[in-house]
Amino acid sequence: MNSGRDVHSFSEPWRVRVVHCSLELDVDFESRQLRGTALLTLERLDPAAPVVLDTRDLNIQEVTAGEPLTFALGPRDPILGARLSIDLSAGTDSVLIRYSTSPKASGLQWLEPHQTAGKEHPFLFSQSQSIHARSWMPIQDSPGVRVTYDARIKAPSELRAIMSAQRDPADENSFKMDLPIPAYLIALAVGALEYAPLGPRTGIYAEACVLPSALREFADTEKLVETVESLYGPYRWGRYELLILPPSFPFGGMENPIVTFVTPTVIAGDKSLVSLISHELAHSWSGNLVTNATWRDFWLNEGFTTYIENRIQEEVYGREQALMEQVLDRRELDREIAEFGERDQILHIDLAGRDPDEGCTRIPYIKGALLLRQMEMVFGRPAFDHFLGSYFEHFAFSSITTAEALEYIRRELLDRYPNESRAISLHEWVFEPDLPACAPRARSEALEKVADGPDHAAGWNTQQWLEYLQTLKRPVGWEQMKQLDDRFHLTRTGNYEILAEWLLMAIESGYEPADERLHEFLLSVGRMKYLRPLYAQLKKSPGGREKALVLYREAKPLYHPIAQTAIERLLFLEQEVPGEQRIDP
Ligand code: BES
Ligand code: ZN
């Protein structure tokens, strides 16, 4: 099997390793730049070797260690950015790099006041996963390299800075993370943010006008934390906060330690999309405590997390809720398996030569979670829960490869229950495409009831609506769309999950009364989960490619650089082939 070499980093941590990063950064909204210094503490395993860092579009002004050091910035690779190599003299154990970021930094989004909820102040947020930390700091940007960090942020005084670290009680703008984390978990946000507590160690940051609805929606957060602790052991990061971002945030959530970043599109008013918080919280164990060593091991982060997410949902919201979510997830997985080439159906995916963000499909999430579900069923819940707890204990604060995880699973689980183990082929699950025939399939009575038709729709929850819309016999005609809309006002629903599903159907069926809402949606929401299918469906519809391009041109300033890349790839590629070599538009 392939070793743990990270093909997405230039760094050579086995020669010189960065162990601490100390940032001093000025936030300049005018020029859309971060400017300042990174002081990196080094561990020199090979005394003759230079320190090699990852960068992307950084302007490196000087590198010093008391005196100027010689450095070389390599050519820009379209996926990896540029290698920064710094020569070290004997005894040098830290380097100070003075730099500024590009206004187009892939890991930062700079928002104008009108792109925020409050519309009065600008906003900045980072998104470092997978390999975007290097676009806002010179660092060994590999999940196999863990650092502690501290930072001092200078931002306009009317704004508040937030980082994935502990705030210094004596200085609002100073932060410290004294547990070792990979670079992709270093995060920063700056905006007109208010704070309100939820529980003893939980709370929410949000713009003032969003805070009340966020507090209601996520009122159970403290209970979620207690639930995971009761299942898998202590929460190790001190506080757990949520930061509600403006709607352009390209993801649903991001598990930045201490402060999860959250899209406002999950505030549905009825807690029906809270599984996203369960998911990000679960990463405090699977991902942040035990981390994938390279991006091909991503399923260790997301598969474990998706499984734990559902266990939390079951404990807090009941078995039926958890089953509904499993059934809907499985449909998404089956669709991707049908659509993708074989190499992209494999958990231990080969991402060499590709952007690791392309590995973020339903495969590592849902196929990964199904493997864990099967182990739970084969070995029994108590044994499997105990195993997971010991896995987190054993690998705490380390980054591991698929091989290391499998070795541990075999030793601590399979070898202990040789009879039961015969039911499971780890090799097939992890290294082969498609799903093993024995993959468990969840059933939900609540979702099955939906087949009775919409006469009972008054009592349907979000998941039942999704089930109904997804299983309506295709093609759905214009007349049927109109009838549904007249009866249930779906074009006007405030639930983004249902709305996205409905708008997709509207494009497919040429139902033009939804055009305006689609326009409004694409111009206000930057969450890629919704943008991707909507633009893809538009592109397929008659005359739709031109429409999509016009819409995209208008909406582009709202979208995050990562989302822009994804949508442009989709719109300008003749045919979207999942996992196709990246082509720059
Ligand atoms: N860590 C991921 C987000 C991510 C993955 C960002 C890969 C960049 C590259 C996060 O935990 C996540 O999975 N978010 C999901 C929500 C979840 C409930 C499936 C999302 O954003 O949709
Ligand atoms: Zn995740």
Coordinates of C-alpha atoms and ligand atoms in Angstrom, one line a residue:
M1 CA 0.0 0.0 0.0
N2 CA 1.0 3.6 -0.6
S3 CA 2.9 5.1 2.3
G4 CA 1.7 8.1 4.2
R5 CA 3.4 10.6 1.8
D6 CA 1.2 13.7 1.3
V7 CA 1.1 14.5 -2.4
H8 CA -0.6 17.8 -1.7
S9 CA 2.2 19.4 0.2
F10 CA 5.7 20.5 -0.8
S11 CA 6.8 20.3 2.8
E12 CA 9.3 17.7 4.0
P13 CA 8.4 17.5 7.7
W14 CA 10.6 14.4 8.2
R15 CA 13.6 16.7 7.7
V16 CA 12.5 20.0 9.2
R17 CA 9.1 20.2 10.9
V18 CA 7.1 23.3 12.0
V19 CA 5.8 22.8 15.5
H20 CA 4.4 26.2 16.4
C21 CA 3.2 29.2 14.4
S22 CA 2.8 32.7 15.8
L23 CA 0.9 35.2 13.6
E24 CA 0.7 38.9 13.8
L25 CA -1.7 40.1 11.1
D26 CA -3.3 43.4 10.1
V27 CA -6.7 43.0 8.4
D28 CA -7.1 45.5 5.6
F29 CA -10.6 45.6 4.1
E30 CA -9.6 48.4 1.7
S31 CA -7.0 46.4 -0.1
R32 CA -8.4 43.0 0.8
Q33 CA -5.2 41.9 2.3
L34 CA -3.8 40.4 5.4
R35 CA -0.4 41.8 6.2
G36 CA 2.1 40.9 8.8
T37 CA 4.4 38.2 10.1
A38 CA 4.5 34.5 10.8
L39 CA 7.1 33.3 13.3
L40 CA 7.6 29.6 12.8
T41 CA 9.2 27.4 15.5
L42 CA 11.1 24.5 13.9
E43 CA 12.2 21.0 14.9
R44 CA 15.3 20.1 12.9
L45 CA 15.5 16.4 12.4
D46 CA 18.0 16.7 9.5
P47 CA 20.4 19.5 10.5
A48 CA 21.6 20.1 6.9
A49 CA 18.1 20.5 5.4
P50 CA 16.2 23.7 4.6
V51 CA 12.7 24.2 6.0
V52 CA 10.2 23.8 3.2
L53 CA 6.7 25.5 3.4
D54 CA 3.6 25.7 1.3
T55 CA 2.3 29.0 0.0
R56 CA -0.2 30.1 -2.6
D57 CA -0.2 33.6 -4.1
L58 CA 1.6 35.0 -1.0
N59 CA 3.8 38.0 -1.3
I60 CA 6.9 37.1 0.7
Q61 CA 8.8 40.3 1.7
E62 CA 11.5 39.0 3.9
V63 CA 12.6 36.0 5.9
T64 CA 14.8 36.5 9.0
A65 CA 16.2 34.8 12.0
G66 CA 17.9 37.7 13.7
E67 CA 19.6 38.3 10.3
P68 CA 18.2 37.9 6.8
L69 CA 17.9 34.3 5.5
T70 CA 18.2 33.1 1.9
F71 CA 14.9 31.8 0.6
A72 CA 13.5 30.5 -2.8
L73 CA 9.9 30.7 -3.9
G74 CA 9.2 28.0 -6.5
P75 CA 7.0 28.2 -9.6
R76 CA 3.2 28.4 -9.0
D77 CA 1.5 25.0 -9.5
P78 CA -2.2 25.5 -10.3
I79 CA -3.2 23.0 -7.6
L80 CA -0.5 23.1 -5.0
G81 CA 0.7 26.8 -5.1
A82 CA 4.4 27.5 -4.6
R83 CA 7.1 25.8 -2.6
L84 CA 9.0 28.1 -0.2
S85 CA 12.4 26.8 0.8
I86 CA 14.4 28.6 3.5
D87 CA 18.0 27.9 4.1
L88 CA 18.9 27.6 7.8
S89 CA 22.1 28.2 9.6
A90 CA 23.3 26.0 12.4
G91 CA 21.3 26.5 15.6
T92 CA 18.4 28.4 14.0
D93 CA 15.2 27.0 15.5
S94 CA 12.7 29.7 14.3
V95 CA 12.2 31.8 11.2
L96 CA 10.2 35.1 10.9
I97 CA 8.4 35.6 7.6
R98 CA 7.0 39.0 6.6
Y99 CA 4.3 38.6 4.0
S100 CA 1.0 39.8 2.6
T101 CA -1.9 37.9 1.1
S102 CA -3.4 38.3 -2.4
P103 CA -6.8 39.9 -2.7
K104 CA -7.7 36.7 -4.5
A105 CA -6.4 34.3 -1.7
S106 CA -8.3 31.0 -2.2
G107 CA -8.8 30.6 1.5
L108 CA -10.3 34.0 2.3
Q109 CA -13.5 35.6 1.4
W110 CA -13.8 39.4 1.7
L111 CA -17.4 40.6 1.8
E112 CA -18.9 44.0 1.2
P113 CA -21.3 45.2 3.8
H114 CA -24.3 44.5 1.5
Q115 CA -23.3 40.8 1.3
T116 CA -23.8 40.4 5.1
A117 CA -27.0 40.0 7.1
G118 CA -26.7 43.4 8.8
K119 CA -25.5 45.2 5.6
E120 CA -23.5 47.8 7.5
H121 CA -20.1 46.3 8.0
P122 CA -17.6 44.3 5.9
F123 CA -16.9 40.7 6.8
L124 CA -13.9 38.4 6.3
F125 CA -13.7 34.7 6.9
S126 CA -11.2 32.0 6.1
Q127 CA -11.8 28.4 4.9
S128 CA -8.5 26.5 5.1
Q129 CA -9.7 22.9 4.3
S130 CA -8.4 21.3 2.2
I131 CA -5.2 23.1 1.1
H132 CA -6.1 26.8 1.4
A133 CA -4.3 27.7 4.7
R134 CA -1.3 28.2 2.5
S135 CA -3.1 31.1 0.7
W136 CA -3.1 33.1 4.0
M137 CA 0.0 32.0 5.8
P138 CA 3.3 30.2 4.9
I139 CA 3.0 26.9 6.6
Q140 CA 3.5 23.1 6.2
D141 CA 0.0 22.7 4.9
S142 CA -0.4 18.9 5.3
P143 CA -2.9 17.3 7.7
G144 CA -0.1 15.0 8.9
V145 CA 1.8 18.0 10.4
R146 CA 0.3 19.4 13.6
V147 CA 1.2 22.8 15.2
T148 CA 0.2 24.8 18.1
Y149 CA -0.5 28.5 17.3
D150 CA -1.1 31.9 18.6
A151 CA -2.1 35.1 16.9
R152 CA -2.6 38.8 17.3
I153 CA -5.1 40.3 14.9
K154 CA -5.4 44.0 14.2
A155 CA -8.9 44.7 12.7
P156 CA -11.1 47.8 12.5
S157 CA -12.2 48.6 16.1
E158 CA -15.9 48.3 15.4
L159 CA -15.4 44.6 14.3
R160 CA -14.7 41.5 16.3
A161 CA -12.0 38.9 15.3
I162 CA -12.6 35.2 16.0
M163 CA -10.2 32.4 15.6
S164 CA -10.2 28.6 16.1
A165 CA -8.4 29.1 19.4
Q166 CA -8.8 30.4 22.9
R167 CA -9.3 34.1 23.3
D168 CA -6.8 35.8 25.6
P169 CA -9.0 37.1 28.5
A170 CA -6.7 40.1 28.8
D171 CA -6.8 41.0 25.1
E172 CA -9.8 40.6 22.8
N173 CA -7.6 40.3 19.7
S174 CA -5.1 37.7 20.9
F175 CA -5.6 34.0 20.5
K176 CA -3.9 30.8 21.6
M177 CA -4.3 27.2 20.6
D178 CA -2.1 25.1 22.8
L179 CA -3.2 21.7 21.4
P180 CA -1.5 20.6 18.3
I181 CA -3.7 20.8 15.2
P182 CA -3.2 20.5 11.4
A183 CA -3.0 23.7 9.4
Y184 CA -6.4 23.1 7.8
L185 CA -8.0 23.8 11.2
I186 CA -6.5 27.3 11.6
A187 CA -9.4 29.7 11.0
L188 CA -10.2 33.4 11.2
A189 CA -13.3 35.5 10.9
V190 CA -13.7 39.2 11.3
G191 CA -17.1 41.0 11.3
A192 CA -19.8 42.8 13.2
L193 CA -20.4 39.9 15.5
E194 CA -22.3 39.6 18.7
Y195 CA -22.1 36.8 21.2
A196 CA -24.6 35.0 23.4
P197 CA -24.1 32.0 25.6
L198 CA -26.1 28.7 25.2
G199 CA -24.8 26.6 28.1
P200 CA -21.8 26.4 30.4
R201 CA -19.3 25.9 27.7
T202 CA -21.3 26.6 24.5
G203 CA -22.4 29.8 22.8
I204 CA -23.1 31.5 19.5
Y205 CA -21.4 34.3 17.5
A206 CA -23.5 35.9 14.9
E207 CA -24.5 39.2 13.4
A208 CA -27.0 40.9 15.7
C209 CA -30.0 40.3 13.5
V210 CA -29.3 36.6 13.1
L211 CA -28.5 35.8 16.7
P212 CA -32.1 35.4 18.1
S213 CA -33.1 32.8 15.5
A214 CA -29.7 31.0 15.8
L215 CA -30.1 30.8 19.6
R216 CA -33.5 29.1 19.2
E217 CA -32.4 26.8 16.4
F218 CA -29.2 25.6 18.2
A219 CA -30.6 25.6 21.7
D220 CA -29.7 21.9 22.1
T221 CA -26.0 22.4 21.5
E222 CA -24.8 21.8 25.1
K223 CA -26.8 18.6 25.1
L224 CA -25.2 17.4 21.9
V225 CA -21.8 17.9 23.5
E226 CA -22.8 15.9 26.6
T227 CA -24.2 13.2 24.3
V228 CA -20.9 12.6 22.4
E229 CA -19.0 12.7 25.7
S230 CA -21.2 9.9 27.1
L231 CA -20.6 7.8 24.0
Y232 CA -16.9 8.3 23.2
G233 CA -15.1 10.2 26.0
P234 CA -14.4 13.7 27.1
Y235 CA -14.6 16.8 24.9
R236 CA -11.0 18.0 24.9
W237 CA -11.1 21.5 23.5
G238 CA -12.6 23.5 26.4
R239 CA -15.4 25.6 24.9
Y240 CA -17.6 24.7 21.9
E241 CA -19.0 27.7 20.0
L242 CA -20.9 28.2 16.8
L243 CA -20.2 31.1 14.4
I244 CA -23.0 31.8 12.0
L245 CA -21.5 33.2 8.8
P246 CA -23.1 35.2 6.0
P247 CA -25.0 33.1 3.4
S248 CA -22.0 33.1 1.0
F249 CA -20.2 30.6 3.2
P250 CA -19.4 27.8 0.7
F251 CA -20.1 24.9 3.0
G252 CA -22.7 23.8 5.4
G253 CA -20.3 23.7 8.2
M254 CA -16.6 23.6 9.0
E255 CA -15.3 22.0 12.2
N256 CA -12.8 24.6 13.2
P257 CA -11.7 23.7 16.7
I258 CA -13.5 25.6 19.5
V259 CA -15.6 27.4 17.0
T260 CA -17.6 25.6 14.3
F261 CA -18.3 27.8 11.2
V262 CA -22.0 27.4 10.1
T263 CA -24.0 28.4 7.1
P264 CA -27.2 30.4 8.0
T265 CA -29.1 28.2 5.6
V266 CA -29.6 25.5 8.3
I267 CA -31.7 27.9 10.4
A268 CA -35.0 26.3 9.4
G269 CA -37.0 27.4 12.4
D270 CA -37.8 23.9 13.6
K271 CA -34.4 22.4 14.4
S272 CA -34.9 20.0 11.4
L273 CA -31.4 20.6 10.0
V274 CA -29.5 20.4 13.3
S275 CA -27.7 17.2 12.1
L276 CA -25.2 19.6 10.7
I277 CA -24.2 20.7 14.2
S278 CA -24.0 17.1 15.3
H279 CA -21.7 16.5 12.4
E280 CA -19.3 19.4 13.0
L281 CA -19.3 18.6 16.7
A282 CA -18.5 15.0 16.0
H283 CA -15.3 16.2 14.2
S284 CA -14.0 17.3 17.6
W285 CA -13.3 13.6 18.0
S286 CA -13.0 12.2 14.4
G287 CA -11.0 14.8 12.5
N288 CA -9.7 17.2 15.0
L289 CA -8.5 14.8 17.7
V290 CA -7.7 11.9 15.3
T291 CA -6.9 13.4 11.9
N292 CA -6.5 12.0 8.4
A293 CA -2.8 12.0 7.7
T294 CA -3.3 12.8 4.0
W295 CA -6.3 13.7 1.9
R296 CA -6.6 10.2 0.5
D297 CA -7.4 9.2 4.1
F298 CA -10.3 11.7 4.2
W299 CA -12.8 9.0 4.8
L300 CA -11.3 8.6 8.3
N301 CA -12.5 12.1 9.0
E302 CA -15.8 12.2 7.3
G303 CA -17.0 8.5 7.4
F304 CA -16.4 8.3 11.2
T305 CA -18.0 11.7 11.6
T306 CA -21.1 10.9 9.6
Y307 CA -21.6 7.7 11.6
I308 CA -21.2 9.6 15.0
E309 CA -23.4 12.4 13.7
N310 CA -26.2 9.9 13.3
R311 CA -25.6 8.4 16.7
I312 CA -26.0 11.8 18.2
Q313 CA -29.1 12.4 16.3
E314 CA -30.6 9.2 17.5
E315 CA -29.7 9.9 21.1
V316 CA -31.1 13.5 21.1
Y317 CA -33.9 13.5 18.5
G318 CA -34.9 9.8 18.5
R319 CA -34.5 6.7 16.4
E320 CA -37.0 7.7 13.7
Q321 CA -35.2 11.0 13.0
A322 CA -31.9 9.2 12.7
L323 CA -33.3 6.6 10.4
M324 CA -34.9 9.2 8.1
E325 CA -31.5 10.9 7.8
Q326 CA -29.8 7.6 7.0
V327 CA -32.3 6.8 4.3
L328 CA -32.0 10.2 2.6
D329 CA -28.2 9.9 2.8
R330 CA -28.2 6.5 1.2
R331 CA -30.2 7.8 -1.8
E332 CA -27.5 10.4 -2.3
L333 CA -24.8 7.8 -2.1
D334 CA -26.5 5.5 -4.6
R335 CA -26.8 8.3 -7.0
E336 CA -23.2 9.1 -6.9
I337 CA -22.1 5.5 -7.2
A338 CA -24.2 5.3 -10.3
E339 CA -22.7 8.4 -11.7
F340 CA -19.0 8.2 -10.8
G341 CA -16.2 6.2 -12.4
E342 CA -14.9 3.3 -10.3
R343 CA -11.8 5.0 -9.0
D344 CA -13.9 7.7 -7.4
Q345 CA -16.1 5.1 -5.6
I346 CA -13.1 3.9 -3.5
L347 CA -12.7 5.1 0.1
H348 CA -8.9 5.1 -0.1
I349 CA -9.1 7.3 -3.2
D350 CA -6.2 8.2 -5.4
L351 CA -6.1 12.0 -5.5
A352 CA -2.6 12.4 -7.0
G353 CA -2.6 15.3 -9.6
R354 CA -6.0 16.4 -8.4
D355 CA -7.3 19.1 -6.1
P356 CA -8.1 17.4 -2.8
D357 CA -11.4 19.3 -2.6
E358 CA -12.5 17.0 -5.5
G359 CA -12.4 14.1 -3.0
C360 CA -15.2 15.7 -1.1
T361 CA -18.1 13.5 -2.5
R362 CA -20.7 11.5 -0.7
I363 CA -18.4 8.4 -0.9
P364 CA -16.1 9.1 2.0
Y365 CA -19.0 10.4 4.1
I366 CA -21.8 7.8 3.5
K367 CA -19.9 4.8 2.3
G368 CA -17.5 5.4 5.2
A369 CA -20.3 5.7 7.7
L370 CA -21.9 2.5 6.4
L371 CA -18.7 0.6 7.0
L372 CA -18.9 1.7 10.6
R373 CA -22.6 0.9 10.8
Q374 CA -21.8 -2.6 9.6
M375 CA -19.1 -3.1 12.2
E376 CA -21.6 -1.9 14.8
M377 CA -24.1 -4.4 13.7
V378 CA -21.6 -7.3 13.4
F379 CA -19.9 -6.7 16.8
G380 CA -22.8 -5.2 18.7
R381 CA -23.2 -1.7 19.9
P382 CA -21.5 -2.0 23.2
A383 CA -18.4 -3.6 21.8
F384 CA -18.2 -1.1 18.9
D385 CA -18.8 1.9 21.1
H386 CA -16.1 0.7 23.4
F387 CA -13.8 0.2 20.4
L388 CA -14.4 3.8 19.1
G389 CA -13.7 5.3 22.5
S390 CA -10.4 3.5 22.7
Y391 CA -9.6 4.5 19.1
F392 CA -9.9 8.2 20.0
E393 CA -7.9 7.6 23.2
H394 CA -5.2 5.7 21.4
F395 CA -4.7 8.1 18.5
A396 CA -5.6 11.4 20.3
F397 CA -3.8 14.4 18.8
S398 CA -2.2 12.4 16.0
S399 CA -2.7 12.1 12.3
I400 CA -3.1 8.6 10.9
T401 CA -3.2 6.9 7.5
T402 CA -5.8 4.4 6.3
A403 CA -3.2 1.6 6.9
E404 CA -2.8 2.6 10.5
A405 CA -6.5 2.8 11.1
L406 CA -7.1 -0.6 9.5
E407 CA -4.3 -2.1 11.5
Y408 CA -5.9 -0.9 14.7
I409 CA -9.4 -2.0 13.7
R410 CA -8.0 -5.5 12.9
R411 CA -6.1 -5.8 16.1
E412 CA -8.7 -4.3 18.5
L413 CA -11.9 -5.5 16.9
L414 CA -11.7 -8.1 14.2
D415 CA -9.0 -10.3 15.9
R416 CA -11.0 -10.3 19.1
Y417 CA -14.1 -11.6 17.6
P418 CA -12.9 -14.0 14.9
N419 CA -16.3 -15.6 14.3
E420 CA -18.2 -12.3 13.8
S421 CA -15.3 -10.9 11.7
R422 CA -16.0 -13.3 8.9
A423 CA -19.0 -11.2 8.0
I424 CA -16.8 -8.2 7.1
S425 CA -14.2 -7.6 4.4
L426 CA -12.3 -4.5 5.3
H427 CA -10.4 -4.8 2.1
E428 CA -13.5 -4.7 -0.1
W429 CA -15.0 -1.8 1.8
V430 CA -11.8 0.4 1.7
F431 CA -10.1 -0.5 -1.5
E432 CA -12.8 -1.6 -3.9
P433 CA -15.4 0.5 -5.8
D434 CA -19.2 0.2 -5.3
L435 CA -20.7 -1.0 -2.0
P436 CA -20.3 -4.5 -0.6
A437 CA -23.5 -6.5 -1.0
C438 CA -23.7 -6.8 2.8
A439 CA -23.8 -3.0 3.3
P440 CA -26.7 -2.3 5.7
R441 CA -29.7 -0.5 4.4
A442 CA -31.8 1.6 6.8
R443 CA -35.6 1.8 6.6
S444 CA -37.8 4.5 7.9
E445 CA -41.5 4.1 8.5
A446 CA -42.0 7.8 8.7
L447 CA -40.5 8.1 5.2
E448 CA -42.4 5.2 3.8
K449 CA -45.7 6.8 4.9
V450 CA -45.0 9.6 2.4
A451 CA -45.9 7.2 -0.4
D452 CA -49.6 7.6 0.8
G453 CA -49.5 11.0 -1.0
P454 CA -49.6 14.6 0.0
D455 CA -53.1 14.5 1.5
H456 CA -51.3 14.1 4.9
A457 CA -48.6 16.7 4.1
A458 CA -49.8 19.1 6.8
G459 CA -47.9 17.1 9.4
W460 CA -44.8 16.4 7.3
N461 CA -41.4 17.3 8.5
T462 CA -38.4 18.4 6.4
Q463 CA -37.2 14.9 5.8
Q464 CA -40.6 13.7 4.7
W465 CA -40.9 16.6 2.2
L466 CA -37.5 15.7 0.8
E467 CA -38.5 12.1 0.5
Y468 CA -41.7 13.1 -1.3
L469 CA -40.0 15.5 -3.7
Q470 CA -37.1 13.1 -4.5
T471 CA -39.3 10.1 -5.1
L472 CA -42.0 11.8 -7.2
K473 CA -42.2 10.0 -10.5
R474 CA -40.1 11.7 -13.1
P475 CA -40.6 13.6 -15.3
V476 CA -42.7 15.9 -13.2
G477 CA -44.8 18.0 -15.6
W478 CA -45.5 21.8 -15.5
E479 CA -49.2 21.1 -14.5
Q480 CA -48.2 19.0 -11.5
M481 CA -45.6 21.5 -10.4
K482 CA -48.3 24.2 -10.5
Q483 CA -50.7 22.1 -8.5
L484 CA -48.1 21.4 -5.8
D485 CA -47.1 25.0 -5.7
D486 CA -50.7 26.3 -5.4
R487 CA -51.3 23.8 -2.6
F488 CA -48.1 24.0 -0.6
H489 CA -46.4 27.3 -1.7
L490 CA -43.1 25.5 -2.2
T491 CA -41.6 28.4 -4.3
R492 CA -41.9 30.5 -1.1
T493 CA -40.7 28.0 1.4
G494 CA -38.2 29.3 3.9
N495 CA -36.5 25.9 4.3
Y496 CA -33.4 26.0 2.1
E497 CA -33.1 22.2 1.9
I498 CA -36.6 21.9 0.5
L499 CA -36.3 25.0 -1.6
A500 CA -33.1 23.8 -3.3
E501 CA -34.8 20.5 -4.1
W502 CA -37.9 22.3 -5.4
L503 CA -35.9 24.7 -7.6
L504 CA -34.0 21.8 -9.1
M505 CA -37.3 20.3 -10.1
A506 CA -38.5 23.6 -11.4
I507 CA -35.6 23.9 -13.8
E508 CA -36.1 20.3 -14.9
S509 CA -39.7 20.8 -15.7
G510 CA -39.5 24.3 -17.1
Y511 CA -41.7 25.7 -14.3
E512 CA -41.0 29.4 -14.9
P513 CA -43.1 30.8 -11.9
A514 CA -40.0 29.7 -9.8
D515 CA -37.5 31.6 -12.0
E516 CA -37.5 34.7 -9.8
R517 CA -36.9 32.7 -6.7
L518 CA -34.1 30.8 -8.4
H519 CA -32.5 34.1 -9.4
E520 CA -32.9 35.4 -5.8
F521 CA -31.5 32.1 -4.4
L522 CA -28.4 32.0 -6.7
L523 CA -27.7 35.7 -5.9
S524 CA -27.9 35.3 -2.2
V525 CA -26.6 31.8 -1.2
G526 CA -23.1 30.6 -1.8
R527 CA -23.4 27.1 -0.3
M528 CA -21.8 24.8 -2.9
K529 CA -24.1 21.9 -2.0
Y530 CA -26.9 23.9 -3.5
L531 CA -25.1 25.8 -6.2
R532 CA -23.5 22.8 -7.9
P533 CA -26.7 20.8 -8.8
L534 CA -28.6 24.0 -9.6
Y535 CA -26.1 25.3 -12.1
A536 CA -25.6 21.7 -13.5
Q537 CA -29.3 21.4 -14.0
L538 CA -29.6 24.8 -15.6
K539 CA -26.7 23.9 -18.0
K540 CA -28.7 20.9 -19.1
S541 CA -32.0 22.7 -19.7
P542 CA -32.9 24.1 -23.1
G543 CA -31.1 27.4 -23.6
G544 CA -30.0 27.0 -20.0
R545 CA -26.2 27.2 -20.5
E546 CA -26.5 30.9 -21.6
K547 CA -29.0 31.6 -18.7
A548 CA -26.5 30.0 -16.3
L549 CA -23.6 32.1 -17.6
V550 CA -25.6 35.3 -17.2
L551 CA -26.7 34.4 -13.7
Y552 CA -23.2 33.3 -12.8
R553 CA -21.6 36.5 -14.0
E554 CA -24.0 38.5 -11.8
A555 CA -23.7 36.2 -8.8
K556 CA -19.9 35.7 -8.9
P557 CA -18.9 38.5 -6.5
L558 CA -21.0 36.8 -3.8
Y559 CA -19.3 33.4 -4.2
H560 CA -16.3 32.3 -2.3
P561 CA -13.1 31.7 -4.5
I562 CA -13.5 28.0 -3.8
A563 CA -17.1 28.0 -5.0
Q564 CA -16.1 30.2 -8.1
T565 CA -13.6 27.5 -9.0
A566 CA -16.1 24.7 -8.6
I567 CA -18.9 26.5 -10.6
E568 CA -16.6 27.6 -13.4
R569 CA -15.2 24.1 -13.7
L570 CA -18.8 22.9 -14.1
L571 CA -19.9 25.6 -16.5
F572 CA -16.9 25.7 -18.8
L573 CA -16.2 22.0 -18.9
E574 CA -17.9 20.5 -22.0
Q575 CA -19.2 17.6 -19.9
E576 CA -18.9 17.3 -16.2
V577 CA -16.9 14.1 -15.5
P578 CA -16.5 13.6 -11.8
G579 CA -12.9 13.2 -11.0
E580 CA -11.8 14.4 -14.4
Q581 CA -8.4 16.1 -14.5
R582 CA -8.8 19.6 -13.4
I583 CA -9.1 22.1 -16.3
D584 CA -8.6 25.7 -15.6
P585 CA -11.4 27.8 -17.2
Ligands
BES1 N1 -15.0 19.3 6.9 C1 -16.2 19.4 6.1 C2 -16.2 20.5 5.1 C3 -15.1 20.4 4.1 C4 -14.7 19.2 3.5 C5 -14.5 21.5 3.6 C6 -13.7 19.1 2.6 C7 -13.5 21.5 2.7 C8 -13.1 20.3 2.1 C9 -17.4 19.5 7.0 O1 -17.3 18.8 8.2 C10 -18.6 19.0 6.3 O2 -18.6 17.8 6.1 N2 -19.6 19.8 6.0 C11 -20.8 19.4 5.3 C12 -21.9 19.2 6.2 C13 -22.2 17.8 6.7 C14 -23.4 17.8 7.6 C15 -22.3 16.8 5.6 C16 -21.2 20.5 4.3 O3 -20.6 21.5 4.4 O4 -22.1 20.2 3.6
ZN2 ZN -17.4 16.7 8.0

